Coordinates of C-alpha atoms in Angstrom, one line a residue:
Chain J
M2 CA 121.6 119.4 79.4
K3 CA 121.1 116.1 77.7
S4 CA 117.8 115.4 75.9
L5 CA 114.8 113.7 77.4
F6 CA 115.3 110.9 74.9
F7 CA 118.8 110.2 76.2
Y8 CA 117.5 109.9 79.8
T9 CA 114.5 107.7 78.8
R10 CA 116.7 105.3 76.9
L11 CA 119.2 105.2 79.8
Y12 CA 116.4 104.7 82.3
L13 CA 115.0 101.7 80.4
L14 CA 118.5 100.3 80.2
L15 CA 119.2 100.6 83.9
V16 CA 115.8 99.4 84.9
G17 CA 116.0 96.5 82.4
K18 CA 119.2 95.3 84.2
Y19 CA 117.4 95.4 87.5
L20 CA 114.3 93.6 86.2
Q21 CA 116.6 90.9 84.7
A22 CA 118.0 90.3 88.2
R23 CA 114.6 90.2 89.8
M24 CA 113.2 87.7 87.4
Q25 CA 114.7 84.8 89.3
Y26 CA 112.3 85.6 92.1
R27 CA 108.9 85.2 90.5
A28 CA 107.2 83.9 93.6
D29 CA 108.5 86.9 95.5
F30 CA 106.8 89.2 92.9
L31 CA 103.4 87.4 93.4
I32 CA 103.5 87.3 97.2
S33 CA 104.7 90.9 97.5
T34 CA 102.0 92.1 95.1
A35 CA 99.4 90.2 97.2
G36 CA 100.8 91.8 100.4
M37 CA 100.6 95.3 98.9
I38 CA 97.0 94.8 97.7
L39 CA 95.9 93.2 101.0
G40 CA 97.0 96.3 102.9
N41 CA 94.7 98.4 100.8
V42 CA 91.9 95.8 100.9
A43 CA 92.1 96.0 104.7
A44 CA 92.0 99.9 104.7
I45 CA 89.0 100.0 102.4
G46 CA 87.4 97.2 104.5
A47 CA 87.8 99.5 107.5
V48 CA 86.1 102.4 105.7
W49 CA 83.3 100.0 104.7
V50 CA 82.8 98.9 108.3
V51 CA 82.6 102.5 109.5
F52 CA 80.1 103.4 106.9
R53 CA 77.8 100.6 108.2
T54 CA 77.1 103.0 111.1
I55 CA 77.2 106.5 109.5
P56 CA 75.7 108.1 106.3
N57 CA 78.6 110.4 105.6
L58 CA 82.0 111.5 106.9
A59 CA 82.4 115.3 107.1
G60 CA 79.8 115.5 104.3
Y61 CA 81.5 112.9 102.1
T62 CA 79.5 109.8 101.1
Y63 CA 81.0 106.3 101.0
P64 CA 81.8 106.4 97.2
Q65 CA 83.2 109.9 97.6
V66 CA 85.6 108.7 100.3
I67 CA 86.6 105.7 98.2
F68 CA 87.1 108.1 95.3
L69 CA 89.5 110.1 97.4
Y70 CA 91.2 107.0 98.5
A71 CA 91.7 105.7 94.9
F72 CA 92.9 109.2 93.8
A73 CA 95.5 109.2 96.5
L74 CA 96.5 105.6 95.7
L75 CA 97.0 106.4 92.0
A76 CA 98.9 109.6 92.9
L77 CA 101.2 107.6 95.3
T78 CA 101.9 104.7 92.9
P79 CA 104.8 106.5 91.0
M80 CA 106.6 106.9 94.4
Q81 CA 106.4 103.2 94.9
L82 CA 107.2 102.3 91.4
F83 CA 110.0 104.6 90.5
F84 CA 111.4 106.1 93.7
D85 CA 111.4 103.1 96.1
N86 CA 115.2 103.1 96.1
L87 CA 115.1 106.2 98.3
W88 CA 114.4 103.8 101.2
S89 CA 117.9 102.2 100.7
L90 CA 119.8 105.5 100.4
R91 CA 120.7 105.3 104.1
M92 CA 122.3 101.9 103.6
A93 CA 124.2 103.2 100.6
T94 CA 125.6 106.2 102.4
N95 CA 126.4 104.4 105.6
Q96 CA 128.2 101.6 103.9
G97 CA 129.9 103.9 101.4
T98 CA 128.6 102.3 98.2
F99 CA 126.9 105.6 97.4
I100 CA 130.3 106.8 96.2
K101 CA 129.8 105.1 92.8
Y102 CA 127.0 107.5 91.8
Y103 CA 129.5 110.3 91.7
F104 CA 131.6 108.7 88.9
K105 CA 129.1 109.0 86.1
P106 CA 128.3 112.1 84.2
L107 CA 124.7 111.9 85.3
P108 CA 122.5 113.6 87.9
T109 CA 123.0 111.5 91.0
L110 CA 119.3 111.5 91.9
F111 CA 118.4 110.2 88.5
Y112 CA 121.1 107.5 88.5
F113 CA 120.2 106.5 92.0
V114 CA 116.5 106.0 91.6
S115 CA 116.8 104.4 88.1
E116 CA 118.4 101.4 89.7
T117 CA 115.1 100.0 90.9
L118 CA 111.6 99.7 89.5
D119 CA 109.5 98.3 92.4
L120 CA 107.2 95.8 90.8
K121 CA 104.9 95.8 93.7
G122 CA 103.7 99.2 92.4
F123 CA 101.9 97.5 89.5
G124 CA 99.6 95.8 92.0
L125 CA 98.9 99.2 93.6
L126 CA 98.2 100.6 90.1
A127 CA 95.8 97.9 89.2
F128 CA 94.0 98.1 92.5
G129 CA 93.9 101.9 92.5
L130 CA 92.5 101.9 88.9
G131 CA 89.8 99.4 89.9
A132 CA 88.7 101.4 92.9
F133 CA 88.8 104.7 90.9
V134 CA 86.6 103.3 88.1
W135 CA 84.2 101.8 90.7
A136 CA 83.9 105.1 92.7
S137 CA 83.5 107.2 89.5
G138 CA 80.7 104.9 88.3
Q139 CA 78.9 105.1 91.6
L140 CA 79.2 108.9 91.7
G141 CA 78.2 109.2 88.1
I142 CA 81.0 111.7 87.4
Q143 CA 80.5 113.6 84.1
W144 CA 83.7 113.1 82.1
T145 CA 83.9 116.4 80.4
P146 CA 87.0 117.1 78.1
V147 CA 88.4 119.5 80.7
R148 CA 88.2 116.9 83.5
I149 CA 89.8 114.3 81.3
V150 CA 92.7 116.6 80.2
L151 CA 93.3 117.7 83.8
L152 CA 93.4 114.3 85.3
P153 CA 96.9 113.2 84.4
L154 CA 98.2 116.7 85.3
L155 CA 96.5 116.7 88.7
L156 CA 97.6 113.1 89.4
G157 CA 101.1 113.9 88.3
G158 CA 101.2 116.9 90.6
G159 CA 100.0 114.9 93.5
S160 CA 102.6 112.3 92.8
L161 CA 105.4 114.8 92.5
I162 CA 104.4 116.5 95.8
F163 CA 104.8 113.2 97.6
I164 CA 108.0 112.2 95.7
S165 CA 109.5 115.5 96.7
L166 CA 108.7 115.1 100.3
M167 CA 110.2 111.7 100.4
T168 CA 113.3 112.8 98.5
I169 CA 113.8 115.6 101.1
A170 CA 113.3 113.1 103.9
A171 CA 115.7 110.6 102.4
S172 CA 118.3 113.4 101.9
A173 CA 118.4 113.8 105.6
T174 CA 120.8 110.9 105.7
F175 CA 123.5 113.2 104.3
W176 CA 123.4 115.1 107.5
V177 CA 122.2 112.6 110.2
K178 CA 123.3 109.0 110.5
D179 CA 120.1 107.2 109.9
S180 CA 117.2 108.7 108.1
F181 CA 114.9 105.7 108.4
A182 CA 112.7 107.3 111.1
I183 CA 112.4 110.5 109.2
L184 CA 111.4 108.6 106.1
A185 CA 108.9 106.6 108.0
F186 CA 107.6 109.8 109.6
V187 CA 107.0 111.5 106.2
S188 CA 105.7 108.3 104.7
G189 CA 103.1 108.2 107.5
F190 CA 101.5 111.4 106.1
R191 CA 100.5 109.3 103.1
D192 CA 97.6 107.9 105.1
H193 CA 96.5 111.3 106.4
A194 CA 96.2 112.5 102.8
R195 CA 93.2 110.2 102.2
Y196 CA 90.6 111.8 104.4
P197 CA 88.4 114.7 103.6
M198 CA 90.2 117.9 104.9
G199 CA 86.9 118.8 106.7
I200 CA 87.7 116.4 109.5
Y201 CA 90.7 118.4 110.6
N202 CA 90.8 121.7 112.6
S203 CA 92.2 124.8 111.1
F204 CA 95.7 124.2 112.4
F205 CA 96.0 120.7 110.8
Q206 CA 94.4 122.0 107.6
F207 CA 97.1 124.7 107.6
L208 CA 99.8 122.0 108.3
F209 CA 98.6 119.8 105.4
T210 CA 98.3 122.7 103.0
W211 CA 101.5 124.6 103.7
V212 CA 104.0 122.7 105.9
V213 CA 103.7 119.0 104.8
P214 CA 101.5 119.7 101.8
V215 CA 99.9 116.3 101.5
G216 CA 96.5 118.0 100.9
Y217 CA 97.6 118.4 97.3
V218 CA 98.1 114.7 96.8
A219 CA 94.4 113.9 96.6
Y220 CA 92.0 116.1 98.5
Y221 CA 92.4 119.5 96.7
P222 CA 92.8 118.2 93.1
A223 CA 90.0 115.7 93.6
Q224 CA 87.6 118.7 94.1
F225 CA 87.5 118.9 90.3
Y226 CA 85.6 115.6 90.3
L227 CA 83.7 115.7 93.5
T228 CA 82.0 119.0 93.0
D229 CA 80.2 120.4 90.0
T230 CA 81.1 124.0 90.8
V231 CA 84.4 125.5 89.9
P232 CA 86.7 124.7 92.8
D233 CA 88.9 127.4 94.5
W234 CA 92.6 128.0 93.9
T235 CA 93.8 125.1 96.1
A236 CA 92.6 122.7 93.4
W237 CA 94.4 124.5 90.6
V238 CA 97.9 125.0 92.1
S239 CA 98.9 121.5 92.8
P240 CA 101.0 121.0 89.6
L241 CA 102.7 124.3 90.0
F242 CA 103.2 123.7 93.7
A243 CA 104.6 120.3 92.9
A244 CA 107.1 121.6 90.4
A245 CA 108.4 124.1 92.9
L246 CA 108.6 121.6 95.7
F247 CA 110.5 119.1 93.4
A248 CA 113.0 121.9 92.5
L249 CA 113.5 122.4 96.3
A250 CA 113.9 118.7 96.8
V251 CA 116.5 118.4 94.0
W252 CA 118.4 121.4 95.4
I253 CA 118.5 119.8 98.9
W254 CA 119.6 116.5 97.4
N255 CA 122.4 118.1 95.5
R256 CA 123.5 120.1 98.6
G257 CA 123.5 116.8 100.5
T258 CA 125.6 114.9 97.9
R259 CA 128.2 117.7 97.9
R260 CA 128.3 117.5 101.7
W261 CA 128.5 113.7 102.0
G262 CA 132.2 112.7 102.0
G263 CA 132.2 109.0 101.8
T264 CA 133.0 106.8 104.7
G265 CA 136.6 107.7 104.8
S266 CA 137.9 104.3 103.6
Chain X
M227 CA 121.6 90.0 128.5
V228 CA 119.9 89.4 125.1
I229 CA 116.9 91.6 126.2
R230 CA 119.3 94.4 127.2
N231 CA 121.1 94.2 123.8
G232 CA 117.8 94.6 122.0
L233 CA 116.9 97.6 124.2
M234 CA 120.3 99.3 123.5
A235 CA 119.9 98.7 119.8
S236 CA 116.6 100.6 119.7
F237 CA 118.1 103.5 121.6
T238 CA 121.2 104.0 119.3
Y239 CA 120.0 107.0 117.3
R240 CA 118.3 109.8 119.2
A241 CA 117.0 111.6 116.1
H242 CA 115.4 108.2 115.2
M243 CA 113.6 108.2 118.6
V244 CA 112.4 111.8 118.3
F245 CA 110.8 111.2 114.9
Q246 CA 109.3 107.9 116.0
I247 CA 107.6 109.7 119.0
L248 CA 106.5 112.6 116.8
G249 CA 105.1 110.2 114.2
S250 CA 103.0 108.3 116.8
V251 CA 101.7 111.6 118.3
V252 CA 100.6 112.9 114.9
G253 CA 99.1 109.6 114.1
I254 CA 97.0 109.7 117.3
V255 CA 95.9 113.3 116.7
V256 CA 94.7 112.3 113.2
L257 CA 92.8 109.4 114.7
W258 CA 91.2 111.8 117.1
F259 CA 90.0 114.0 114.3
L260 CA 88.8 111.0 112.2
W261 CA 86.7 109.5 115.0
S262 CA 85.4 112.9 116.1
A263 CA 84.1 113.3 112.6
I264 CA 82.6 109.8 112.6
Y265 CA 80.8 110.5 115.8
A266 CA 79.6 113.9 114.6
A267 CA 78.2 112.2 111.5
A268 CA 76.5 109.5 113.5
G269 CA 74.8 112.3 115.5
T270 CA 74.4 110.1 118.7
T271 CA 76.6 109.9 121.8
T272 CA 77.1 106.2 121.5
V273 CA 77.7 104.2 118.3
R274 CA 77.1 100.4 118.6
G275 CA 77.2 100.8 122.4
M276 CA 80.5 102.6 122.5
S277 CA 80.9 106.2 123.5
F278 CA 83.4 108.4 121.7
G279 CA 85.8 108.3 124.7
Q280 CA 85.7 104.5 124.6
T281 CA 86.2 104.2 120.9
F282 CA 89.0 106.7 120.8
L283 CA 90.7 105.0 123.7
Y284 CA 90.2 101.7 121.8
V285 CA 91.8 102.8 118.5
G286 CA 94.6 104.7 120.3
L287 CA 95.5 101.6 122.3
A288 CA 95.3 99.5 119.2
T289 CA 97.9 101.7 117.6
A290 CA 100.1 101.7 120.7
L291 CA 99.9 97.9 121.0
F292 CA 100.5 97.4 117.3
V293 CA 103.8 99.4 117.4
M294 CA 104.8 97.8 120.7
M295 CA 104.4 94.3 119.4
R296 CA 106.1 95.0 116.1
T297 CA 109.7 93.9 116.8
W298 CA 110.8 93.0 113.3
I299 CA 111.9 89.6 114.6
E300 CA 110.9 88.0 111.3
W301 CA 113.5 90.2 109.6
D302 CA 116.3 89.2 111.9
M303 CA 115.4 85.6 111.2
N304 CA 115.2 86.3 107.5
A305 CA 118.7 87.8 107.6
Q306 CA 120.1 84.9 109.7
I307 CA 118.6 82.3 107.5
R308 CA 119.7 84.1 104.3
T309 CA 123.3 84.3 105.4
G310 CA 123.4 81.0 107.2
D311 CA 124.3 82.6 110.5
I312 CA 121.4 80.8 112.1
V313 CA 123.6 77.7 112.4
V314 CA 125.5 79.4 115.2
H315 CA 122.4 79.0 117.4
F316 CA 122.1 75.3 116.7
F317 CA 125.4 74.6 118.5
R318 CA 124.5 76.6 121.6
P319 CA 122.7 75.2 124.6
Y320 CA 119.4 77.0 124.1
S321 CA 116.5 76.8 121.7
Y322 CA 116.4 79.2 118.8
T323 CA 112.8 80.0 119.6
G324 CA 113.7 81.0 123.1
W325 CA 116.6 83.2 121.9
S326 CA 114.3 84.9 119.4
L327 CA 111.7 85.5 122.1
A328 CA 114.3 87.1 124.4
S329 CA 115.6 89.4 121.7
S330 CA 112.1 90.4 120.6
L331 CA 111.3 91.2 124.3
G332 CA 114.2 93.6 124.3
F333 CA 112.6 95.4 121.4
V334 CA 109.3 95.4 123.1
A335 CA 110.8 97.1 126.1
G336 CA 112.3 99.8 123.8
N337 CA 109.1 100.3 122.0
L338 CA 107.2 100.5 125.3
I339 CA 109.4 103.5 126.4
T340 CA 109.6 105.3 123.1
I341 CA 106.2 104.7 121.6
T342 CA 103.6 103.0 123.8
V343 CA 104.1 105.2 126.9
P344 CA 104.0 108.6 125.0
S345 CA 100.9 107.4 123.2
L346 CA 99.2 106.4 126.4
V347 CA 100.1 109.7 128.0
T348 CA 98.7 111.6 125.0
I349 CA 95.5 109.5 125.1
F350 CA 94.8 109.8 128.9
L351 CA 96.1 113.3 129.6
I352 CA 95.5 115.4 126.6
F353 CA 92.3 113.7 125.4
H354 CA 90.9 112.8 128.8
A355 CA 90.0 109.3 128.0
P356 CA 87.9 107.6 130.7
L357 CA 89.8 105.4 133.1
P358 CA 88.7 101.7 133.4
P359 CA 87.8 99.9 136.7
W360 CA 90.9 98.7 138.5
I361 CA 90.1 94.9 138.1
N362 CA 90.2 95.4 134.3
V363 CA 93.6 97.1 134.6
V364 CA 95.0 94.2 136.6
L365 CA 93.6 91.6 134.2
F366 CA 94.9 93.6 131.3
I367 CA 98.4 92.5 132.2
P368 CA 97.9 88.7 131.5
A369 CA 95.8 89.6 128.5
L370 CA 98.6 91.7 127.1
V371 CA 101.2 89.0 127.8
Q372 CA 99.2 86.4 126.0
A373 CA 98.5 88.8 123.1
Y374 CA 102.2 89.5 122.8
L375 CA 103.0 85.7 122.8
L376 CA 100.5 85.1 120.0
S377 CA 102.0 88.0 118.1
F378 CA 105.5 86.7 118.6
L379 CA 104.5 83.2 117.5
I380 CA 102.9 84.5 114.3
D381 CA 106.0 86.7 113.6
F382 CA 108.2 83.7 114.2
A383 CA 106.2 81.6 111.7
V384 CA 106.6 84.4 109.2
G385 CA 110.4 84.3 109.9
V386 CA 110.4 80.6 109.3
T387 CA 108.9 81.1 105.8
A388 CA 112.4 82.5 104.9
F389 CA 113.5 78.9 104.7
H390 CA 111.1 78.4 101.8
T391 CA 110.7 81.7 100.0
E392 CA 112.5 84.9 99.0
S393 CA 109.5 87.0 99.8
I394 CA 109.4 87.6 103.5
W395 CA 108.3 91.2 102.8
G396 CA 105.1 90.0 101.1
V397 CA 104.3 87.4 103.7
S398 CA 105.0 89.9 106.5
A399 CA 102.9 92.7 104.9
S400 CA 100.0 90.3 104.2
K401 CA 100.1 89.1 107.8
E402 CA 100.1 92.6 109.1
S403 CA 97.0 93.7 107.1
V404 CA 95.0 90.6 107.8
V405 CA 95.8 90.6 111.5
L406 CA 95.1 94.4 111.9
F407 CA 91.8 94.3 110.1
L408 CA 90.4 91.0 111.5
S409 CA 91.5 91.6 115.0
G410 CA 89.7 94.9 115.3
G411 CA 93.0 96.8 115.2
L412 CA 91.7 99.3 112.6
V413 CA 88.1 99.5 113.6
P414 CA 86.7 98.1 116.9
L415 CA 85.0 94.8 116.4
A416 CA 81.9 96.3 117.9
F417 CA 81.4 98.3 114.7
F418 CA 81.4 95.2 112.5
P419 CA 78.0 93.9 111.2
D420 CA 76.7 91.2 113.5
P421 CA 77.3 87.8 112.0
M422 CA 80.8 88.9 110.9
R423 CA 81.6 90.1 114.5
S424 CA 80.5 86.8 116.1
V425 CA 82.9 84.9 113.8
L426 CA 85.8 87.3 114.3
L427 CA 85.5 87.2 118.1
V428 CA 86.3 83.4 118.1
L429 CA 89.2 83.6 115.6
P430 CA 92.7 84.0 117.0
F431 CA 93.1 87.6 115.7
A432 CA 90.6 89.0 118.3
S433 CA 92.9 87.6 121.0
M434 CA 95.7 89.9 119.8
F435 CA 94.1 93.3 119.9
N436 CA 90.4 93.2 120.8
T437 CA 90.7 91.2 124.0
P438 CA 93.4 93.3 125.9
I439 CA 92.0 96.6 124.5
A440 CA 88.4 95.9 125.3
L441 CA 89.6 95.3 128.9
L442 CA 90.9 98.9 129.2
A443 CA 88.4 100.6 126.9
G444 CA 85.5 99.2 129.0
G445 CA 84.0 96.9 126.3
I446 CA 83.8 94.0 128.7
T447 CA 83.2 94.3 132.4
D448 CA 81.5 91.0 133.4
L449 CA 84.1 88.8 135.2
G450 CA 82.8 85.6 133.6
Q451 CA 83.1 87.1 130.2
I452 CA 86.7 88.3 130.9
A453 CA 87.7 84.8 132.1
G454 CA 86.2 83.3 128.9
R455 CA 88.2 85.7 126.7
L456 CA 91.4 85.0 128.7
A457 CA 90.9 81.3 128.4
L458 CA 90.3 81.6 124.6
Q459 CA 93.6 83.5 124.4
T460 CA 95.4 80.7 126.2
F461 CA 93.8 78.2 123.9
W462 CA 95.1 80.0 120.8
V463 CA 98.6 80.5 122.3
V464 CA 98.9 76.8 122.8
V465 CA 97.5 75.9 119.4
F466 CA 99.9 78.4 117.7
W467 CA 102.9 77.3 119.8
L468 CA 102.4 73.6 118.8
A469 CA 101.8 74.6 115.1
V470 CA 104.8 76.9 114.9
R471 CA 107.1 74.3 116.6
W472 CA 106.1 71.7 114.1
Y473 CA 106.5 74.1 111.2
Y474 CA 110.0 75.2 112.4
R475 CA 111.2 71.7 112.9
A476 CA 110.0 70.6 109.5
S477 CA 111.6 73.7 107.9
V478 CA 115.0 73.4 109.6
K479 CA 115.4 70.0 107.9
R480 CA 115.5 71.7 104.5
L481 CA 118.4 73.9 105.5
T482 CA 121.8 73.5 103.9
V483 CA 124.3 76.1 104.6
A484 CA 127.2 76.7 102.2
G485 CA 130.6 75.8 103.5
G486 CA 129.1 73.8 106.4

């Protein structure tokens, strides 16, 4: 097992190469960032329009819903920033270029994702932070030391949950020809993670808690900030749950890479 | 021929189709929960003159139409412009716009079967959405055709930007968000605050989603009003067609293909 320092340095090196190549497309960066932010502006705009007609949604006020949205956005940003290459895995396996990842003494998942750093993610990060600060201010959240210390842990847990789900979805390409629809399917759950769980019936709550556990991306951990009472176990377990799910995702990925046999050429 | 090829391409992978259908069904169920909660919070049977059934039908149809009209034609164009393959079409006896329209129609047919129809069945059978009067159903067809033409023209214009910029992803994503929100694709236009709604109804975006959907969801029943909305659609189709043709011709002049 090589040290964390080794991997950090290597990551910076690989990503640095990628960024160097991207720098020739500066207009692309600006327009893509704008596109990413506009999508979220439209989604928040839709929430705003709906709240012109209702006082709350399943007991959640407008700033509380925005808080949930921002929490989800911040939790989903690392997927966009660091794991965006998962979307192109199906191209790499179908065209055979994936073979090169076997030839380095590195974990293939690490090597594969460190080839891109999706710059659009920084736009998301900025927008998410803005919405988070605004909603926290509106709600007058008391920033106790416990809440501050838990925040990176809970956001990290939420991130890792979604990253694991997407890694599993992308790994499907080792067994079936084209994993795009599976990725798009799992990616769609991102949007369902943003609403208060109270809107769903017990079946869907079960689904989002145990099967496709997107409830842990934002709704459960956000309870620490939205209620003043001590929340129940669902709010606490997200980091542990995330670690377990990530281990499972890595295991599936590794099984897949052993199974995949190149294109035969 | 070209339509058939597009259709076959969208059927290639069966697993692909299953997940696409599953994804749209889950999406619609989530929409149902969301809007049920909104109506429960409002505490009245109608919000802004729309019953829950009408609103749910509206947002369900909006999703169904959105996926139906999403044919990724701008990405095909992007690839052809990037590689230079587009020149092949210049030597053939048809217009590139017409060729694009035909291949996009093939995709629409594929989407219709895999996404739109299952969505509609879910909406009408499982959720018992109210059926509209037959005259609205008949007039829905020209409204849908015009909405699609408008959507195609905008996608084509996005494709043409590939002559000028590397970033078709950004342009395409921006277009999608702006169109969905301002057309009443995310929230029915009836929910928007008044001065905003009046402006949005005249803009071209409303012609893409709000007009055909309102016909089926019972938002508009007066024949004169329907005729007005259809005429407005036609107006925007003509305006966009002229604008896009000009934009395309101006852009093609910039093209130089390596090894030509």
